[in-house]
Structures are given as C-alpha cells and as structure tokens.
C-alpha positions as a printed Julia matrix, in Angstrom:
237×3 Matrix{Float64}:
 61.32  125.92   8.06
 63.69  126.22  11.1
 62.02  127.85  14.07
 64.03  129.78  16.7
 62.85  130.56  20.18
 64.2   132.94  22.68
 66.69  131.73  25.28
 64.24  132.85  27.91
 61.75  130.22  26.85
 61.68  127.18  29.25
 63.44  124.25  27.5
 61.37  121.3   26.21
 61.05  118.08  28.25
 62.85  114.94  26.94
 59.78  113.42  25.42
 59.25  116.67  23.36
 62.87  116.53  22.31
 62.64  112.94  21.11
 59.43  113.71  19.16
 60.79  116.74  17.62
 64.02  114.96  16.6
 62.23  112.11  14.95
 60.16  114.6   12.98
 63.12  116.55  11.78
 65.25  113.7   10.72
 67.61  114.35  13.72
 67.43  110.7   15.21
 70.43  108.62  15.0
 69.99  104.75  15.29
 71.35  103.44  18.49
 73.18  100.65  16.68
 74.93  102.79  14.14
 78.4   101.7   13.7
 79.97  104.55  11.52
 80.89  108.2   11.68
 78.1   110.51  10.51
 77.83  114.1    9.21
 74.49  115.89   9.39
 73.12  117.53   6.19
 69.93  119.93   6.52
 67.58  120.19   3.69
 69.01  123.61   3.07
 72.1   121.93   1.69
 70.38  120.62  -1.37
 71.37  123.47  -3.54
 75.05  123.1   -2.45
 74.81  119.43  -3.39
 73.47  120.13  -6.84
 75.77  123.19  -7.6
 78.87  120.94  -6.73
 77.5   117.77  -8.47
 77.88  115.66  -5.38
 75.9   112.75  -6.9
 76.21  110.38  -4.15
 74.61  112.75  -1.73
 71.5   113.27  -4.02
 70.36  109.67  -2.93
 69.64  110.97   0.71
 66.33  112.68   1.65
 67.5   115.59   3.71
 67.56  116.35   6.57
 69.54  113.29   7.49
 72.69  111.91   9.15
 74.9   110.83   6.26
 77.98  108.54   6.57
 81.02  110.76   6.7
 82.8   108.4    4.28
 80.1   108.76   1.63
 80.53  112.57   1.88
 84.27  112.35   1.53
 83.93  110.14  -1.55
 81.37  112.27  -3.12
 83.8   115.14  -2.72
 86.8   113.21  -4.16
 88.57  112.96  -0.91
 90.22  109.9    0.71
 89.08  108.38   4.07
 92.52  108.74   5.69
 91.54  111.68   7.9
 88.24  110.01   8.96
 90.15  106.87   9.85
 92.68  108.77  11.81
 89.96  110.44  13.78
 88.18  107.15  14.4
 91.36  105.56  15.55
 91.55  108.08  18.29
 87.97  108.95  19.13
 85.86  105.95  17.84
 82.88  106.55  15.78
 81.99  110.22  15.8
 79.25  112.72  14.5
 79.59  116.17  13.24
 77.71  118.93  11.41
 78.65  122.26   9.84
 76.07  123.74  12.16
 78.69  123.08  14.94
 81.27  125.2   13.12
 81.74  128.9   13.32
 82.29  129.28   9.7
 80.58  127.53   6.72
 82.64  127.79   3.71
 81.33  124.8    1.66
 78.01  123.94   3.49
 76.75  127.55   3.11
 73.13  126.45   2.99
 73.28  126.76   6.68
 72.82  130.44   8.0
 73.96  131.34  11.53
 70.83  132.33  13.5
 72.57  135.1   15.35
 71.93  136.18  18.89
 71.84  139.27  21.2
 74.67  140.02  23.48
 76.09  143.15  25.21
 73.65  145.25  23.45
 74.31  144.12  20.03
 72.81  141.56  17.5
 75.75  139.27  16.52
 75.45  137.54  13.25
 77.23  134.46  14.61
 79.69  132.76  16.87
 82.87  133.64  14.89
 82.11  137.39  15.27
 81.9   137.18  19.02
 84.95  134.89  19.31
 87.09  137.1   17.22
 85.92  140.24  19.06
 87.09  138.86  22.37
 90.74  139.04  21.2
 90.45  142.67  22.04
 89.42  142.09  25.49
 86.89  140.33  27.68
 83.08  141.45  27.3
 83.54  143.88  30.33
 86.58  145.73  28.87
 86.54  149.12  27.23
 88.25  147.61  24.01
 85.49  145.08  23.72
 82.87  147.77  23.7
 84.7   149.92  21.35
 84.91  147.19  18.66
 81.58  145.53  19.33
 79.46  147.14  16.7
 82.09  146.49  14.02
 82.36  142.82  14.8
 78.69  142.2   15.37
 77.55  143.16  11.97
 80.55  141.7    9.94
 80.44  138.46   7.99
 82.28  135.58   9.46
 85.17  136.01   7.18
 85.37  139.75   7.76
 85.26  139.07  11.43
 88.23  136.6   11.14
 90.17  139.27   9.22
 89.43  141.91  11.89
 90.58  139.54  14.65
 93.88  138.99  12.94
 94.49  142.76  13.3
 94.1   142.5   17.09
 97.25  142.93  19.2
 97.11  139.74  21.01
 97.59  140.05  24.77
 99.67  137.63  26.81
 96.55  136.14  28.48
 94.7   135.28  25.21
 95.93  131.64  25.26
 94.32  131.16  28.6
 91.19  133.11  27.63
 90.4   131.61  24.25
 88.48  128.65  25.49
 86.21  130.67  27.61
 85.79  133.07  24.55
 84.48  130.13  22.44
 82.56  128.67  25.3
 80.53  131.87  25.7
 79.95  132.24  21.84
 78.64  128.63  21.43
 76.48  128.8   24.54
 74.73  131.8   23.24
 74.3   130.1   19.78
 72.91  126.85  21.01
 70.7   128.2   23.74
 69.04  130.86  21.45
 68.15  128.39  18.59
 65.69  125.59  19.42
 66.75  123.81  16.31
 70.42  123.91  17.11
 69.76  122.91  20.7
 67.81  119.83  19.42
 70.49  119.04  16.79
 73.2   118.96  19.42
 71.14  116.95  21.81
 70.39  114.47  19.1
 73.99  113.31  19.05
 73.53  111.58  22.37
 76.76  110.56  24.0
 78.69  110.17  20.75
 82.02  111.86  20.38
 81.79  115.25  18.51
 84.84  115.54  16.19
 85.74  118.22  13.65
 87.97  116.72  11.05
 89.79  119.6    9.6
 93.24  121.06   9.15
 93.25  122.7   12.61
 95.19  121.04  15.39
 93.63  123.0   18.17
 89.83  123.43  17.48
 89.82  120.48  15.21
 91.36  116.87  15.33
 93.62  117.73  12.44
 94.12  115.78   9.27
 96.02  113.05  11.06
 93.78  112.64  14.23
 96.37  114.26  16.51
 94.67  117.63  17.03
 92.94  118.85  20.3
 89.59  118.83  19.04
 88.7   121.53  21.46
 85.68  122.76  19.63
 84.19  119.3   19.87
 85.09  118.95  23.44
 83.51  122.26  24.44
 80.24  121.3   22.4
 80.24  118.01  24.48
 80.56  119.97  27.6
 77.65  122.19  26.51
 75.54  119.08  25.48
 75.96  117.77  28.98
 74.82  120.86  30.51
 71.74  121.35  28.25
 70.69  117.66  28.99
 71.0   118.37  32.73
 68.75  121.32  32.35
 66.15  119.29  30.78
 66.28  116.72  33.38
C-alpha cells in the first residue's frame, strides 16, 4: 500500500531514499538506454481491462519501456522518437500529470491548502485562474474547486474570465500545485527523486505543458518537475 506522510515530517536521508526506491521497484538502472514510463501495481486492472497483453509480462511496480507501452496500445513510436530527438532518453509517469484519463489506477493523494483539502493539482491550478491565493475571488471559489473531480475542475476553469496577467502567472500556479503534491506524499517524492537527472518529458498533444506530438512543445510541466526535483534533492543533502 502507498503510504503518505505529512509535509511537516523531516525528509528522509539519501540512504533511506535509495533503500525505499529499491524496495518499491522505483530504481532505474544507471546504464538504461531507452525512454521509460512508470507503471504502479495499481494499474494492473487498467492493463487487464484494456487487454494490454505486452504489459502483463511486467511485475509491477516497474519502469517500462515507453515504446512497449505505445505498441501495446496500438500506437506508433513517432512521438517518442520526436521527443528523444530533442530531449534524449527520458522518463515519465502518469503520477507526474494532473489528470489521469487512461491510467486511472492512480488516485491523487490530495493536500491541504488555504483552509481546504484539495483533491489534486488540477483543482488548485484551475482555481488560480480566478486569482492568486490571496485574492478574494480565490477564496470565493475555493470550496467548489477543492472538492471537484479533475475533469470538473477543468470545466470550471474554462468558465473563468482570464485576466491579462494569467499567461505570466500560470507557471507559478502550476509550481505551487505540484510543490504541494510532491511534498505531501512520501511515495510521490521518492518516485520523482528516483528519476535521477534524467529528462522528464510529457509526450502528449499539448504544446505548452507537454512536448507535443512532434517534439516541438515547451514541456513546461516536465521542466517545473525537474526544478522541483533539484530542490527536493538539495533539501535531502
């Protein structure tokens, strides 16, 4: 079972992290020369339901070659190849995303913020379209967003009247959301740290938060997670 700890608990030292990663199947071989995607044991039902036969060969949790996942799902490797041409061999996990459409076996752990329990990062990110956390508008809409499902939060965010400063604020909005997510969950913290210094790349049809399908996207979510990874590793040292 995944165990969560409060953000107030002192972070584990590097030896404890290494031991925990090995026990949880989080370790990535140093000589690995391919792009990988993490699948937790809670994804076994998703694999069976979708008849992803090739993925049944893996004992989860495990880092699985991204090409194997694409092939199992009936996709080509073109988007993976495009991402590798730009970023090199990368790693990713649905746990790094805000919304889990296919790999729904993972449930966001949630976190406390501004007097509310948010079900996940998408809820807090979308809420900030109404204003920063110190604004009246944020407080007025907080409860509605905090308890919404991710898809509902996205729809609510689409209804917001976007202010002129949103483009300059959205990175900080995402930065706050993922910081709370990864510092509240011990498992997610260790999963992020298990990626070492490897590029974190979200291959999806989103040219800002992801790498896009042709490798030309900004991949800002991956960049912000790398930034957070560096900060967490510095804390542990």
